[in-house]
Amino acid sequence: MVNRSCVLVVACAVVLAGCAAVRTINLDDASDDTFYELNAQTQRLNARITLAGYPPMAATDVQVAADTTSWRDPRTGRRRSAPTAQIQELLFRRNRMWRGAAVGAAFGAGVALAAGRDCSRRPEDEECISRIDLVPMSILLGGLVGGIVGARSTEKYRFEASAPTPAGTGQQ
């Protein structure tokens, strides 16, 4: 019984606390408000930028606009920029350890209450594991796993633009 409840706590914490959120932004449809929101939400977060044809690079103080994205290189401290259309992926790490721990602990308690038995009716049954005995262990385990997973949560942004029309085809 204990093994099944531990597995359920771990599974719930991993699924709910540590999922990466992927948000695709279409550059043709995005408004200035979209970029303002993005910059406000990701202010002061460390990032990893992947430009087309280049390996991922570390970045801080990222500012995204419809035409140009700028960032600070953490190794040199210099400001760099590139056309936003060249950015394949923008990955931000957000520490959500406490949120993950709270979600994991709540699920741990719920699983313990659902998986445990009411042993007050059978006090002589040595194999009976009561809900009261399972709750503290499940809360600790769920909180620990949820905190670890939440600390590694990420937010990904992908930028898409319409393919440029080849010159001389007459298409608009």
PDB file of N, CA and C in Angstrom, residues 55-152:
ATOM      1  N   PRO A  55      24.765  27.748 -32.003  1.00  0.00           N
ATOM      2  CA  PRO A  55      24.461  26.983 -30.783  1.00  0.00           C
ATOM      3  C   PRO A  55      23.773  27.878 -29.755  1.00  0.00           C
ATOM      4  N   PRO A  56      23.045  27.290 -28.808  1.00  0.00           N
ATOM      5  CA  PRO A  56      22.384  28.093 -27.772  1.00  0.00           C
ATOM      6  C   PRO A  56      23.392  28.909 -26.973  1.00  0.00           C
ATOM      7  N   MET A  57      22.982  30.104 -26.561  1.00  0.00           N
ATOM      8  CA  MET A  57      23.868  30.960 -25.772  1.00  0.00           C
ATOM      9  C   MET A  57      23.119  31.507 -24.563  1.00  0.00           C
ATOM     10  N   ALA A  58      23.873  31.721 -23.498  1.00  0.00           N
ATOM     11  CA  ALA A  58      23.293  32.267 -22.265  1.00  0.00           C
ATOM     12  C   ALA A  58      23.006  33.751 -22.460  1.00  0.00           C
ATOM     13  N   ALA A  59      21.980  34.234 -21.768  1.00  0.00           N
ATOM     14  CA  ALA A  59      21.599  35.640 -21.883  1.00  0.00           C
ATOM     15  C   ALA A  59      20.920  36.088 -20.599  1.00  0.00           C
ATOM     16  N   THR A  60      21.026  37.377 -20.336  1.00  0.00           N
ATOM     17  CA  THR A  60      20.282  38.014 -19.250  1.00  0.00           C
ATOM     18  C   THR A  60      19.700  39.309 -19.793  1.00  0.00           C
ATOM     19  N   ASP A  61      18.775  39.896 -19.065  1.00  0.00           N
ATOM     20  CA  ASP A  61      18.190  41.188 -19.435  1.00  0.00           C
ATOM     21  C   ASP A  61      17.707  41.186 -20.888  1.00  0.00           C
ATOM     22  N   VAL A  62      16.885  40.208 -21.233  1.00  0.00           N
ATOM     23  CA  VAL A  62      16.389  40.040 -22.602  1.00  0.00           C
ATOM     24  C   VAL A  62      15.242  41.004 -22.850  1.00  0.00           C
ATOM     25  N   GLN A  63      15.285  41.692 -23.980  1.00  0.00           N
ATOM     26  CA  GLN A  63      14.220  42.602 -24.410  1.00  0.00           C
ATOM     27  C   GLN A  63      13.806  42.193 -25.819  1.00  0.00           C
ATOM     28  N   VAL A  64      12.554  41.770 -25.961  1.00  0.00           N
ATOM     29  CA  VAL A  64      12.052  41.285 -27.244  1.00  0.00           C
ATOM     30  C   VAL A  64      11.135  42.334 -27.858  1.00  0.00           C
ATOM     31  N   ALA A  65      11.328  42.606 -29.134  1.00  0.00           N
ATOM     32  CA  ALA A  65      10.454  43.487 -29.908  1.00  0.00           C
ATOM     33  C   ALA A  65      10.124  42.762 -31.206  1.00  0.00           C
ATOM     34  N   ALA A  66       9.209  43.301 -31.973  1.00  0.00           N
ATOM     35  CA  ALA A  66       8.776  42.640 -33.204  1.00  0.00           C
ATOM     36  C   ALA A  66       9.918  42.481 -34.200  1.00  0.00           C
ATOM     37  N   ASP A  67      10.810  43.451 -34.258  1.00  0.00           N
ATOM     38  CA  ASP A  67      11.879  43.398 -35.252  1.00  0.00           C
ATOM     39  C   ASP A  67      13.223  42.941 -34.684  1.00  0.00           C
ATOM     40  N   THR A  68      13.574  43.371 -33.476  1.00  0.00           N
ATOM     41  CA  THR A  68      14.890  43.088 -32.910  1.00  0.00           C
ATOM     42  C   THR A  68      14.773  42.615 -31.470  1.00  0.00           C
ATOM     43  N   THR A  69      15.609  41.658 -31.116  1.00  0.00           N
ATOM     44  CA  THR A  69      15.715  41.187 -29.734  1.00  0.00           C
ATOM     45  C   THR A  69      17.122  41.497 -29.249  1.00  0.00           C
ATOM     46  N   SER A  70      17.202  42.067 -28.045  1.00  0.00           N
ATOM     47  CA  SER A  70      18.520  42.376 -27.485  1.00  0.00           C
ATOM     48  C   SER A  70      18.654  41.687 -26.134  1.00  0.00           C
ATOM     49  N   TRP A  71      19.893  41.428 -25.736  1.00  0.00           N
ATOM     50  CA  TRP A  71      20.179  40.771 -24.471  1.00  0.00           C
ATOM     51  C   TRP A  71      21.597  41.112 -24.042  1.00  0.00           C
ATOM     52  N   ARG A  72      21.901  40.814 -22.798  1.00  0.00           N
ATOM     53  CA  ARG A  72      23.235  41.019 -22.251  1.00  0.00           C
ATOM     54  C   ARG A  72      23.922  39.664 -22.145  1.00  0.00           C
ATOM     55  N   ASP A  73      25.137  39.583 -22.661  1.00  0.00           N
ATOM     56  CA  ASP A  73      25.932  38.359 -22.550  1.00  0.00           C
ATOM     57  C   ASP A  73      26.486  38.298 -21.129  1.00  0.00           C
ATOM     58  N   PRO A  74      26.132  37.277 -20.336  1.00  0.00           N
ATOM     59  CA  PRO A  74      26.562  37.252 -18.936  1.00  0.00           C
ATOM     60  C   PRO A  74      28.080  37.089 -18.761  1.00  0.00           C
ATOM     61  N   ARG A  75      28.769  36.531 -19.751  1.00  0.00           N
ATOM     62  CA  ARG A  75      30.224  36.355 -19.626  1.00  0.00           C
ATOM     63  C   ARG A  75      30.981  37.652 -19.855  1.00  0.00           C
ATOM     64  N   THR A  76      30.550  38.421 -20.863  1.00  0.00           N
ATOM     65  CA  THR A  76      31.279  39.640 -21.197  1.00  0.00           C
ATOM     66  C   THR A  76      30.610  40.893 -20.671  1.00  0.00           C
ATOM     67  N   GLY A  77      29.306  40.821 -20.401  1.00  0.00           N
ATOM     68  CA  GLY A  77      28.564  41.990 -19.947  1.00  0.00           C
ATOM     69  C   GLY A  77      28.144  42.913 -21.080  1.00  0.00           C
ATOM     70  N   ARG A  78      28.504  42.562 -22.321  1.00  0.00           N
ATOM     71  CA  ARG A  78      28.164  43.401 -23.461  1.00  0.00           C
ATOM     72  C   ARG A  78      26.755  43.107 -23.949  1.00  0.00           C
ATOM     73  N   ARG A  79      26.155  44.146 -24.495  1.00  0.00           N
ATOM     74  CA  ARG A  79      24.795  44.036 -25.041  1.00  0.00           C
ATOM     75  C   ARG A  79      24.898  43.495 -26.463  1.00  0.00           C
ATOM     76  N   ARG A  80      24.052  42.524 -26.805  1.00  0.00           N
ATOM     77  CA  ARG A  80      24.021  41.950 -28.144  1.00  0.00           C
ATOM     78  C   ARG A  80      22.589  42.038 -28.664  1.00  0.00           C
ATOM     79  N   SER A  81      22.442  41.920 -29.971  1.00  0.00           N
ATOM     80  CA  SER A  81      21.102  41.939 -30.556  1.00  0.00           C
ATOM     81  C   SER A  81      21.091  41.116 -31.834  1.00  0.00           C
ATOM     82  N   ALA A  82      19.877  40.728 -32.226  1.00  0.00           N
ATOM     83  CA  ALA A  82      19.675  39.966 -33.457  1.00  0.00           C
ATOM     84  C   ALA A  82      18.239  40.198 -33.906  1.00  0.00           C
ATOM     85  N   PRO A  83      17.971  40.005 -35.186  1.00  0.00           N
ATOM     86  CA  PRO A  83      16.580  40.095 -35.642  1.00  0.00           C
ATOM     87  C   PRO A  83      15.732  39.028 -34.944  1.00  0.00           C
ATOM     88  N   THR A  84      14.581  39.403 -34.472  1.00  0.00           N
ATOM     89  CA  THR A  84      13.708  38.469 -33.756  1.00  0.00           C
ATOM     90  C   THR A  84      13.338  37.284 -34.635  1.00  0.00           C
ATOM     91  N   ALA A  85      13.221  37.482 -35.924  1.00  0.00           N
ATOM     92  CA  ALA A  85      12.870  36.391 -36.830  1.00  0.00           C
ATOM     93  C   ALA A  85      13.939  35.299 -36.854  1.00  0.00           C
ATOM     94  N   GLN A  86      15.182  35.621 -36.469  1.00  0.00           N
ATOM     95  CA  GLN A  86      16.258  34.621 -36.448  1.00  0.00           C
ATOM     96  C   GLN A  86      16.249  33.774 -35.182  1.00  0.00           C
ATOM     97  N   ILE A  87      15.462  34.165 -34.196  1.00  0.00           N
ATOM     98  CA  ILE A  87      15.440  33.421 -32.944  1.00  0.00           C
ATOM     99  C   ILE A  87      14.554  32.195 -33.116  1.00  0.00           C
ATOM    100  N   GLN A  88      15.153  31.026 -32.927  1.00  0.00           N
ATOM    101  CA  GLN A  88      14.383  29.791 -33.015  1.00  0.00           C
ATOM    102  C   GLN A  88      13.703  29.484 -31.686  1.00  0.00           C
ATOM    103  N   GLU A  89      14.418  29.751 -30.603  1.00  0.00           N
ATOM    104  CA  GLU A  89      13.860  29.424 -29.301  1.00  0.00           C
ATOM    105  C   GLU A  89      14.430  30.361 -28.250  1.00  0.00           C
ATOM    106  N   LEU A  90      13.584  30.734 -27.331  1.00  0.00           N
ATOM    107  CA  LEU A  90      13.960  31.574 -26.199  1.00  0.00           C
ATOM    108  C   LEU A  90      13.481  30.841 -24.956  1.00  0.00           C
ATOM    109  N   LEU A  91      14.409  30.404 -24.127  1.00  0.00           N
ATOM    110  CA  LEU A  91      14.086  29.572 -22.978  1.00  0.00           C
ATOM    111  C   LEU A  91      14.401  30.329 -21.696  1.00  0.00           C
ATOM    112  N   PHE A  92      13.392  30.502 -20.845  1.00  0.00           N
ATOM    113  CA  PHE A  92      13.569  31.173 -19.560  1.00  0.00           C
ATOM    114  C   PHE A  92      13.414  30.163 -18.439  1.00  0.00           C
ATOM    115  N   ARG A  93      14.259  30.254 -17.448  1.00  0.00           N
ATOM    116  CA  ARG A  93      14.128  29.410 -16.258  1.00  0.00           C
ATOM    117  C   ARG A  93      13.504  30.243 -15.155  1.00  0.00           C
ATOM    118  N   ARG A  94      12.439  29.715 -14.597  1.00  0.00           N
ATOM    119  CA  ARG A  94      11.745  30.389 -13.507  1.00  0.00           C
ATOM    120  C   ARG A  94      11.721  29.423 -12.337  1.00  0.00           C
ATOM    121  N   ASN A  95      12.217  29.854 -11.190  1.00  0.00           N
ATOM    122  CA  ASN A  95      12.253  28.992 -10.022  1.00  0.00           C
ATOM    123  C   ASN A  95      10.874  28.950  -9.375  1.00  0.00           C
ATOM    124  N   ARG A  96      10.231  27.816  -9.485  1.00  0.00           N
ATOM    125  CA  ARG A  96       8.903  27.641  -8.897  1.00  0.00           C
ATOM    126  C   ARG A  96       8.938  26.555  -7.828  1.00  0.00           C
ATOM    127  N   MET A  97      10.014  26.554  -7.067  1.00  0.00           N
ATOM    128  CA  MET A  97      10.210  25.515  -6.069  1.00  0.00           C
ATOM    129  C   MET A  97       9.084  25.491  -5.048  1.00  0.00           C
ATOM    130  N   TRP A  98       8.706  26.651  -4.532  1.00  0.00           N
ATOM    131  CA  TRP A  98       7.689  26.684  -3.480  1.00  0.00           C
ATOM    132  C   TRP A  98       6.318  26.305  -3.996  1.00  0.00           C
ATOM    133  N   ARG A  99       6.005  26.724  -5.206  1.00  0.00           N
ATOM    134  CA  ARG A  99       4.725  26.325  -5.785  1.00  0.00           C
ATOM    135  C   ARG A  99       4.698  24.821  -6.023  1.00  0.00           C
ATOM    136  N   GLY A 100       5.794  24.281  -6.533  1.00  0.00           N
ATOM    137  CA  GLY A 100       5.882  22.842  -6.754  1.00  0.00           C
ATOM    138  C   GLY A 100       5.789  22.061  -5.461  1.00  0.00           C
ATOM    139  N   ALA A 101       6.432  22.574  -4.411  1.00  0.00           N
ATOM    140  CA  ALA A 101       6.377  21.895  -3.116  1.00  0.00           C
ATOM    141  C   ALA A 101       4.955  21.905  -2.553  1.00  0.00           C
ATOM    142  N   ALA A 102       4.262  23.019  -2.693  1.00  0.00           N
ATOM    143  CA  ALA A 102       2.890  23.103  -2.188  1.00  0.00           C
ATOM    144  C   ALA A 102       1.958  22.162  -2.953  1.00  0.00           C
ATOM    145  N   VAL A 103       2.090  22.137  -4.274  1.00  0.00           N
ATOM    146  CA  VAL A 103       1.257  21.245  -5.086  1.00  0.00           C
ATOM    147  C   VAL A 103       1.567  19.794  -4.754  1.00  0.00           C
ATOM    148  N   GLY A 104       2.859  19.459  -4.645  1.00  0.00           N
ATOM    149  CA  GLY A 104       3.251  18.088  -4.318  1.00  0.00           C
ATOM    150  C   GLY A 104       2.759  17.662  -2.945  1.00  0.00           C
ATOM    151  N   ALA A 105       2.850  18.556  -1.960  1.00  0.00           N
ATOM    152  CA  ALA A 105       2.379  18.228  -0.611  1.00  0.00           C
ATOM    153  C   ALA A 105       0.864  18.036  -0.592  1.00  0.00           C
ATOM    154  N   ALA A 106       0.139  18.864  -1.310  1.00  0.00           N
ATOM    155  CA  ALA A 106      -1.313  18.724  -1.360  1.00  0.00           C
ATOM    156  C   ALA A 106      -1.715  17.393  -2.004  1.00  0.00           C
ATOM    157  N   PHE A 107      -1.052  17.049  -3.098  1.00  0.00           N
ATOM    158  CA  PHE A 107      -1.355  15.770  -3.727  1.00  0.00           C
ATOM    159  C   PHE A 107      -0.919  14.608  -2.854  1.00  0.00           C
ATOM    160  N   GLY A 108       0.193  14.779  -2.157  1.00  0.00           N
ATOM    161  CA  GLY A 108       0.632  13.727  -1.235  1.00  0.00           C
ATOM    162  C   GLY A 108      -0.403  13.457  -0.165  1.00  0.00           C
ATOM    163  N   ALA A 109      -0.952  14.511   0.409  1.00  0.00           N
ATOM    164  CA  ALA A 109      -1.985  14.348   1.439  1.00  0.00           C
ATOM    165  C   ALA A 109      -3.235  13.702   0.854  1.00  0.00           C
ATOM    166  N   GLY A 110      -3.615  14.133  -0.336  1.00  0.00           N
ATOM    167  CA  GLY A 110      -4.797  13.550  -0.980  1.00  0.00           C
ATOM    168  C   GLY A 110      -4.632  12.078  -1.290  1.00  0.00           C
ATOM    169  N   VAL A 111      -3.454  11.717  -1.791  1.00  0.00           N
ATOM    170  CA  VAL A 111      -3.192  10.308  -2.089  1.00  0.00           C
ATOM    171  C   VAL A 111      -3.174   9.491  -0.811  1.00  0.00           C
ATOM    172  N   ALA A 112      -2.588  10.016   0.247  1.00  0.00           N
ATOM    173  CA  ALA A 112      -2.545   9.294   1.522  1.00  0.00           C
ATOM    174  C   ALA A 112      -3.944   9.075   2.072  1.00  0.00           C
ATOM    175  N   LEU A 113      -4.781  10.068   1.986  1.00  0.00           N
ATOM    176  CA  LEU A 113      -6.152   9.922   2.477  1.00  0.00           C
ATOM    177  C   LEU A 113      -6.942   8.919   1.635  1.00  0.00           C
ATOM    178  N   ALA A 114      -6.669   8.899   0.335  1.00  0.00           N
ATOM    179  CA  ALA A 114      -7.373   7.963  -0.533  1.00  0.00           C
ATOM    180  C   ALA A 114      -6.821   6.541  -0.411  1.00  0.00           C
ATOM    181  N   ALA A 115      -5.514   6.414  -0.214  1.00  0.00           N
ATOM    182  CA  ALA A 115      -4.888   5.090  -0.201  1.00  0.00           C
ATOM    183  C   ALA A 115      -4.898   4.436   1.171  1.00  0.00           C
ATOM    184  N   GLY A 116      -4.942   5.229   2.224  1.00  0.00           N
ATOM    185  CA  GLY A 116      -4.910   4.657   3.573  1.00  0.00           C
ATOM    186  C   GLY A 116      -6.239   4.011   3.943  1.00  0.00           C
ATOM    187  N   ARG A 117      -6.204   3.269   5.037  1.00  0.00           N
ATOM    188  CA  ARG A 117      -7.402   2.578   5.511  1.00  0.00           C
ATOM    189  C   ARG A 117      -7.818   3.114   6.876  1.00  0.00           C
ATOM    190  N   ASP A 118      -9.039   2.817   7.213  1.00  0.00           N
ATOM    191  CA  ASP A 118      -9.531   3.134   8.552  1.00  0.00           C
ATOM    192  C   ASP A 118      -9.222   1.927   9.434  1.00  0.00           C
ATOM    193  N   CYS A 119      -8.123   2.005  10.188  1.00  0.00           N
ATOM    194  CA  CYS A 119      -7.667   0.882  10.995  1.00  0.00           C
ATOM    195  C   CYS A 119      -8.316   0.839  12.371  1.00  0.00           C
ATOM    196  N   SER A 120      -9.168   1.781  12.698  1.00  0.00           N
ATOM    197  CA  SER A 120      -9.780   1.798  14.025  1.00  0.00           C
ATOM    198  C   SER A 120     -10.745   0.630  14.209  1.00  0.00           C
ATOM    199  N   ARG A 121     -11.260   0.102  13.120  1.00  0.00           N
ATOM    200  CA  ARG A 121     -12.184  -1.025  13.207  1.00  0.00           C
ATOM    201  C   ARG A 121     -11.461  -2.359  13.365  1.00  0.00           C
ATOM    202  N   ARG A 122     -10.163  -2.387  12.962  1.00  0.00           N
ATOM    203  CA  ARG A 122      -9.391  -3.619  13.057  1.00  0.00           C
ATOM    204  C   ARG A 122      -8.052  -3.341  13.729  1.00  0.00           C
ATOM    205  N   PRO A 123      -8.028  -3.057  15.014  1.00  0.00           N
ATOM    206  CA  PRO A 123      -6.766  -2.729  15.680  1.00  0.00           C
ATOM    207  C   PRO A 123      -5.789  -3.897  15.728  1.00  0.00           C
ATOM    208  N   GLU A 124      -6.260  -5.117  15.585  1.00  0.00           N
ATOM    209  CA  GLU A 124      -5.362  -6.273  15.654  1.00  0.00           C
ATOM    210  C   GLU A 124      -4.684  -6.552  14.314  1.00  0.00           C
ATOM    211  N   ASP A 125      -5.120  -5.923  13.245  1.00  0.00           N
ATOM    212  CA  ASP A 125      -4.534  -6.143  11.918  1.00  0.00           C
ATOM    213  C   ASP A 125      -3.219  -5.369  11.817  1.00  0.00           C
ATOM    214  N   GLU A 126      -2.100  -6.095  11.817  1.00  0.00           N
ATOM    215  CA  GLU A 126      -0.783  -5.448  11.799  1.00  0.00           C
ATOM    216  C   GLU A 126      -0.426  -4.884  10.426  1.00  0.00           C
ATOM    217  N   GLU A 127      -1.043  -5.398   9.381  1.00  0.00           N
ATOM    218  CA  GLU A 127      -0.731  -4.936   8.034  1.00  0.00           C
ATOM    219  C   GLU A 127      -1.516  -3.690   7.646  1.00  0.00           C
ATOM    220  N   CYS A 128      -2.437  -3.285   8.451  1.00  0.00           N
ATOM    221  CA  CYS A 128      -3.253  -2.115   8.152  1.00  0.00           C
ATOM    222  C   CYS A 128      -2.415  -0.845   8.353  1.00  0.00           C
ATOM    223  N   ILE A 129      -2.355  -0.025   7.336  1.00  0.00           N
ATOM    224  CA  ILE A 129      -1.633   1.250   7.428  1.00  0.00           C
ATOM    225  C   ILE A 129      -2.697   2.348   7.408  1.00  0.00           C
ATOM    226  N   SER A 130      -2.771   3.056   8.494  1.00  0.00           N
ATOM    227  CA  SER A 130      -3.841   4.042   8.623  1.00  0.00           C
ATOM    228  C   SER A 130      -3.544   5.296   7.813  1.00  0.00           C
ATOM    229  N   ARG A 131      -4.603   6.028   7.545  1.00  0.00           N
ATOM    230  CA  ARG A 131      -4.474   7.299   6.838  1.00  0.00           C
ATOM    231  C   ARG A 131      -3.627   8.276   7.643  1.00  0.00           C
ATOM    232  N   ILE A 132      -3.800   8.252   8.955  1.00  0.00           N
ATOM    233  CA  ILE A 132      -3.057   9.169   9.826  1.00  0.00           C
ATOM    234  C   ILE A 132      -1.557   8.910   9.721  1.00  0.00           C
ATOM    235  N   ASP A 133      -1.166   7.646   9.573  1.00  0.00           N
ATOM    236  CA  ASP A 133       0.253   7.309   9.446  1.00  0.00           C
ATOM    237  C   ASP A 133       0.811   7.677   8.074  1.00  0.00           C
ATOM    238  N   LEU A 134      -0.003   7.609   7.036  1.00  0.00           N
ATOM    239  CA  LEU A 134       0.465   7.894   5.679  1.00  0.00           C
ATOM    240  C   LEU A 134       0.569   9.382   5.365  1.00  0.00           C
ATOM    241  N   VAL A 135      -0.280  10.192   5.965  1.00  0.00           N
ATOM    242  CA  VAL A 135      -0.347  11.605   5.598  1.00  0.00           C
ATOM    243  C   VAL A 135       0.987  12.333   5.783  1.00  0.00           C
ATOM    244  N   PRO A 136       1.653  12.268   6.951  1.00  0.00           N
ATOM    245  CA  PRO A 136       2.908  13.024   7.083  1.00  0.00           C
ATOM    246  C   PRO A 136       3.985  12.583   6.095  1.00  0.00           C
ATOM    247  N   MET A 137       4.114  11.274   5.905  1.00  0.00           N
ATOM    248  CA  MET A 137       5.131  10.783   4.976  1.00  0.00           C
ATOM    249  C   MET A 137       4.812  11.226   3.545  1.00  0.00           C
ATOM    250  N   SER A 138       3.562  11.141   3.154  1.00  0.00           N
ATOM    251  CA  SER A 138       3.178  11.525   1.796  1.00  0.00           C
ATOM    252  C   SER A 138       3.309  13.028   1.564  1.00  0.00           C
ATOM    253  N   ILE A 139       3.012  13.820   2.583  1.00  0.00           N
ATOM    254  CA  ILE A 139       3.181  15.269   2.455  1.00  0.00           C
ATOM    255  C   ILE A 139       4.657  15.604   2.273  1.00  0.00           C
ATOM    256  N   LEU A 140       5.515  14.997   3.076  1.00  0.00           N
ATOM    257  CA  LEU A 140       6.954  15.267   2.946  1.00  0.00           C
ATOM    258  C   LEU A 140       7.497  14.807   1.603  1.00  0.00           C
ATOM    259  N   LEU A 141       7.150  13.606   1.206  1.00  0.00           N
ATOM    260  CA  LEU A 141       7.638  13.086  -0.067  1.00  0.00           C
ATOM    261  C   LEU A 141       7.103  13.904  -1.241  1.00  0.00           C
ATOM    262  N   GLY A 142       5.809  14.190  -1.227  1.00  0.00           N
ATOM    263  CA  GLY A 142       5.228  14.989  -2.303  1.00  0.00           C
ATOM    264  C   GLY A 142       5.804  16.393  -2.356  1.00  0.00           C
ATOM    265  N   GLY A 143       6.005  17.013  -1.189  1.00  0.00           N
ATOM    266  CA  GLY A 143       6.601  18.345  -1.149  1.00  0.00           C
ATOM    267  C   GLY A 143       8.032  18.356  -1.643  1.00  0.00           C
ATOM    268  N   LEU A 144       8.798  17.336  -1.281  1.00  0.00           N
ATOM    269  CA  LEU A 144      10.193  17.249  -1.715  1.00  0.00           C
ATOM    270  C   LEU A 144      10.284  17.081  -3.225  1.00  0.00           C
ATOM    271  N   VAL A 145       9.555  16.126  -3.752  1.00  0.00           N
ATOM    272  CA  VAL A 145       9.608  15.891  -5.197  1.00  0.00           C
ATOM    273  C   VAL A 145       9.043  17.083  -5.959  1.00  0.00           C
ATOM    274  N   GLY A 146       7.927  17.630  -5.496  1.00  0.00           N
ATOM    275  CA  GLY A 146       7.347  18.796  -6.165  1.00  0.00           C
ATOM    276  C   GLY A 146       8.275  19.996  -6.140  1.00  0.00           C
ATOM    277  N   GLY A 147       8.983  20.196  -5.034  1.00  0.00           N
ATOM    278  CA  GLY A 147       9.940  21.300  -4.941  1.00  0.00           C
ATOM    279  C   GLY A 147      11.106  21.135  -5.889  1.00  0.00           C
ATOM    280  N   ILE A 148      11.617  19.916  -5.988  1.00  0.00           N
ATOM    281  CA  ILE A 148      12.734  19.658  -6.903  1.00  0.00           C
ATOM    282  C   ILE A 148      12.301  19.878  -8.349  1.00  0.00           C
ATOM    283  N   VAL A 149      11.150  19.352  -8.696  1.00  0.00           N
ATOM    284  CA  VAL A 149      10.665  19.499 -10.068  1.00  0.00           C
ATOM    285  C   VAL A 149      10.305  20.955 -10.356  1.00  0.00           C
ATOM    286  N   GLY A 150       9.673  21.626  -9.415  1.00  0.00           N
ATOM    287  CA  GLY A 150       9.302  23.023  -9.603  1.00  0.00           C
ATOM    288  C   GLY A 150      10.496  23.943  -9.753  1.00  0.00           C
ATOM    289  N   ALA A 151      11.607  23.607  -9.108  1.00  0.00           N
ATOM    290  CA  ALA A 151      12.810  24.434  -9.213  1.00  0.00           C
ATOM    291  C   ALA A 151      13.393  24.396 -10.616  1.00  0.00           C
ATOM    292  N   ARG A 152      13.090  23.368 -11.364  1.00  0.00           N
ATOM    293  CA  ARG A 152      13.622  23.234 -12.715  1.00  0.00           C
ATOM    294  C   ARG A 152      12.596  23.558 -13.796  1.00  0.00           C
TER     295      ARG A 152
END
